[in-house]
Amino acid sequence: MTHILVADDHPMCATALGMAARAVDPSVTKDCVTTLAEAESLVRQQAYDLVLLDLMLPDVQGFAGLALLRAVRPSATIAIVSGREEPAVVAQARALGAQGFIPKSSSIDEMMEAIRNLLAGNSWVPAGLEDVPQADPRVDLAERMGTLSIAQLRVLRAIANGHQNKQIAYDLQLAEPTVKSHLSAIFRKLGVNNRTQAVLALQAFDA
C-alpha cells in the first residue's frame, strides 16, 4: 500500500493531488494537513512513500518547512508544490533535498506523471524549469541551510523572532551553553558572523 502526505491549505489543490495519486496507484492512502506543525508531527510518527509540501503554509513561508521536514526525516521523498514557477525556486528546493517540484498550475495528467516518477524513486521537474545559473547565491544559501540540524533551525527561528539566549533556552528546554553552541554552529554553517547576519540570511531564505 502506498502512503502519501499532502501538506497544502488549498483544498482544490490538495484534492487534485489526491486524485492524481489514486489514478497512479488505486491503493494509495492519503493524509492531508494544512500546517507545517501538523506535517512535522505526522512525519515524525511514520515514514511516507511521498510527501507533497506546499511552500506557503500558514505557519511557514518559503523553504524553512522543507528544511525542517528534511531534518526530521532525511530519507523522505519530498516534492514541493508551489505557484512560484521559477528555475531559481526549483534549484533552491533541489539544493535542500526535494526530489520533485510540481507547479500548482499543473494538469491532473502532469501531476500523475510527477507522482508516478517520484513513487518510482526518480526525481521530477517540469520541462523548462531545470536550468539555473550555477553561481546563484540563493542556491548556495539553500545548500547551507540544508546543513542545519532540527535544533539549529529552531534556534535560528527563535533569534529571528527577537528572542535572547535565556528565553530560547527556556522555550526549547535547552541549557544556555547549548544555545550558544548552536548559535556558533549556525554562524559557521551559514558563513555569517553574528545574529543580525543570520537573521538576514533566514529572511532571504524564506522569501
XYZ file of C-alpha atoms in Angstrom:
207
model
C 0.000 0.000 0.000
C 1.261 3.457 -0.929
C 1.008 6.117 1.779
C 1.368 9.815 0.944
C 1.137 13.050 2.902
C -0.291 16.197 1.320
C 0.567 19.395 3.215
C -1.417 22.121 1.458
C -4.004 24.556 2.799
C -5.660 24.994 -0.617
C -8.467 22.382 -0.737
C -8.712 22.303 -4.534
C -5.017 21.658 -4.989
C -4.948 19.030 -2.235
C -7.936 17.299 -3.842
C -6.303 17.345 -7.279
C -3.092 15.869 -5.890
C -5.075 13.131 -4.181
C -6.943 12.330 -7.391
C -3.685 12.150 -9.320
C -2.106 9.874 -6.720
C -5.083 7.489 -6.728
C -5.018 7.410 -10.537
C -1.380 6.313 -10.363
C -1.980 3.789 -7.563
C -5.601 2.951 -6.588
C -4.377 1.517 -3.270
C -2.909 4.834 -2.143
C -3.876 6.224 1.256
C -3.598 9.953 1.811
C -3.176 12.079 4.917
C -3.942 15.773 4.448
C -2.735 18.605 6.690
C -2.858 22.366 6.337
C 0.074 23.472 8.524
C 3.761 22.657 8.849
C 3.286 21.773 12.528
C 0.798 19.049 11.571
C 3.083 17.794 8.804
C 6.062 17.641 11.157
C 4.044 15.679 13.720
C 2.965 13.046 11.187
C 6.402 12.770 9.554
C 7.911 12.121 12.982
C 5.406 9.326 13.599
C 5.700 7.430 10.324
C 7.556 7.100 7.053
C 5.581 8.157 3.971
C 6.234 6.968 0.440
C 5.842 10.573 -0.693
C 5.356 13.965 0.946
C 3.814 16.738 -1.167
C 4.637 20.042 0.524
C 3.236 23.485 -0.258
C 5.900 26.188 0.142
C 3.444 28.705 1.605
C 1.626 27.084 4.518
C 0.010 29.424 7.069
C 2.657 28.781 9.736
C 5.731 28.937 7.477
C 6.795 30.911 4.423
C 9.428 29.854 1.932
C 11.807 26.939 2.263
C 12.027 26.647 6.051
C 9.322 23.955 6.059
C 11.255 21.827 3.589
C 14.450 22.244 5.612
C 12.661 21.160 8.781
C 10.978 18.088 7.274
C 14.266 17.018 5.674
C 15.979 17.334 9.043
C 13.215 15.353 10.788
C 13.127 12.572 8.167
C 16.261 12.706 5.948
C 15.226 9.658 3.931
C 11.796 11.052 2.983
C 10.863 11.609 -0.649
C 9.577 15.184 -0.666
C 8.193 17.150 -3.595
C 7.428 20.847 -3.452
C 4.037 22.042 -4.663
C 4.097 25.735 -5.499
C 2.721 28.553 -7.594
C 6.223 30.039 -7.848
C 7.288 28.600 -11.189
C 10.846 29.901 -11.444
C 14.060 27.957 -12.154
C 15.767 29.525 -9.126
C 12.957 28.359 -6.824
C 13.229 24.833 -8.232
C 17.014 24.904 -7.811
C 16.707 26.014 -4.184
C 14.231 23.224 -3.462
C 16.512 20.649 -5.040
C 19.539 22.013 -3.166
C 17.600 21.344 0.043
C 16.918 17.764 -0.975
C 13.500 17.938 -2.632
C 13.205 15.212 -5.265
C 10.442 16.932 -7.188
C 8.686 20.179 -7.976
C 5.019 20.263 -9.021
C 3.617 23.638 -10.145
C 0.111 24.379 -8.908
C -0.844 25.140 -12.499
C -0.183 21.509 -13.474
C -2.958 19.473 -15.072
C -4.077 16.205 -13.464
C -2.105 14.336 -16.144
C 1.040 16.309 -15.297
C 0.533 15.660 -11.589
C 0.129 11.962 -12.360
C 3.375 11.931 -14.325
C 5.193 13.651 -11.463
C 3.785 11.362 -8.773
C 4.432 8.232 -10.870
C 8.097 9.193 -11.267
C 8.533 10.179 -7.628
C 6.999 6.939 -6.317
C 9.324 5.023 -8.656
C 12.297 6.678 -6.983
C 13.015 9.185 -9.744
C 13.276 12.944 -9.496
C 10.790 15.084 -11.417
C 10.886 18.714 -12.522
C 8.742 20.240 -15.297
C 10.442 20.917 -18.595
C 11.848 24.419 -18.743
C 12.415 24.765 -15.007
C 15.594 22.694 -14.703
C 18.251 25.268 -15.522
C 19.567 27.938 -13.176
C 22.929 29.743 -13.136
C 25.375 27.747 -11.030
C 26.512 30.848 -9.153
C 23.022 31.853 -7.989
C 23.525 32.893 -4.326
C 20.048 31.645 -3.412
C 21.055 28.095 -4.290
C 24.223 28.381 -2.200
C 22.166 29.674 0.728
C 19.711 26.775 0.380
C 22.584 24.296 0.469
C 23.940 25.935 3.627
C 20.516 25.942 5.299
C 20.214 22.268 4.485
C 23.178 21.502 6.746
C 21.429 22.835 9.880
C 20.057 20.353 12.390
C 16.496 20.487 13.717
C 17.689 22.146 16.926
C 19.740 24.690 14.991
C 16.774 25.530 12.767
C 14.637 26.120 15.855
C 17.280 28.345 17.450
C 17.648 30.320 14.222
C 13.882 30.793 14.022
C 13.872 31.945 17.661
C 16.527 34.612 17.154
C 14.620 35.789 14.075
C 11.669 36.327 16.424
C 13.866 38.531 18.597
C 14.360 36.089 21.471
C 17.507 36.211 23.569
C 19.501 33.151 24.655
C 17.817 32.816 28.048
C 14.319 32.835 26.502
C 15.398 30.428 23.756
C 16.819 28.046 26.336
C 13.562 28.153 28.296
C 11.306 27.748 25.265
C 13.314 24.908 23.715
C 14.197 23.282 27.058
C 17.924 23.640 26.489
C 20.807 24.800 28.646
C 22.077 28.283 27.785
C 25.560 26.953 26.865
C 23.837 24.590 24.417
C 22.043 27.529 22.806
C 25.371 29.349 22.461
C 26.895 26.228 20.915
C 24.045 26.018 18.413
C 24.490 29.697 17.527
C 28.209 29.174 16.873
C 27.384 26.240 14.600
C 24.702 28.272 12.787
C 27.116 31.159 12.151
C 29.781 28.760 10.857
C 27.434 26.823 8.565
C 25.797 29.941 7.126
C 29.079 31.806 6.737
C 27.951 34.736 8.909
C 29.476 36.488 11.908
C 26.575 37.492 14.139
C 22.872 37.170 14.942
C 21.818 40.012 12.649
C 23.507 38.436 9.634
C 21.997 35.048 10.480
C 18.502 36.567 10.661
C 19.029 38.342 7.331
C 20.085 35.009 5.805
C 16.930 33.362 7.125
C 14.766 36.182 5.772
C 16.382 35.816 2.348
C 15.894 32.052 2.541
C 12.216 32.370 3.458
C 11.456 34.974 0.783
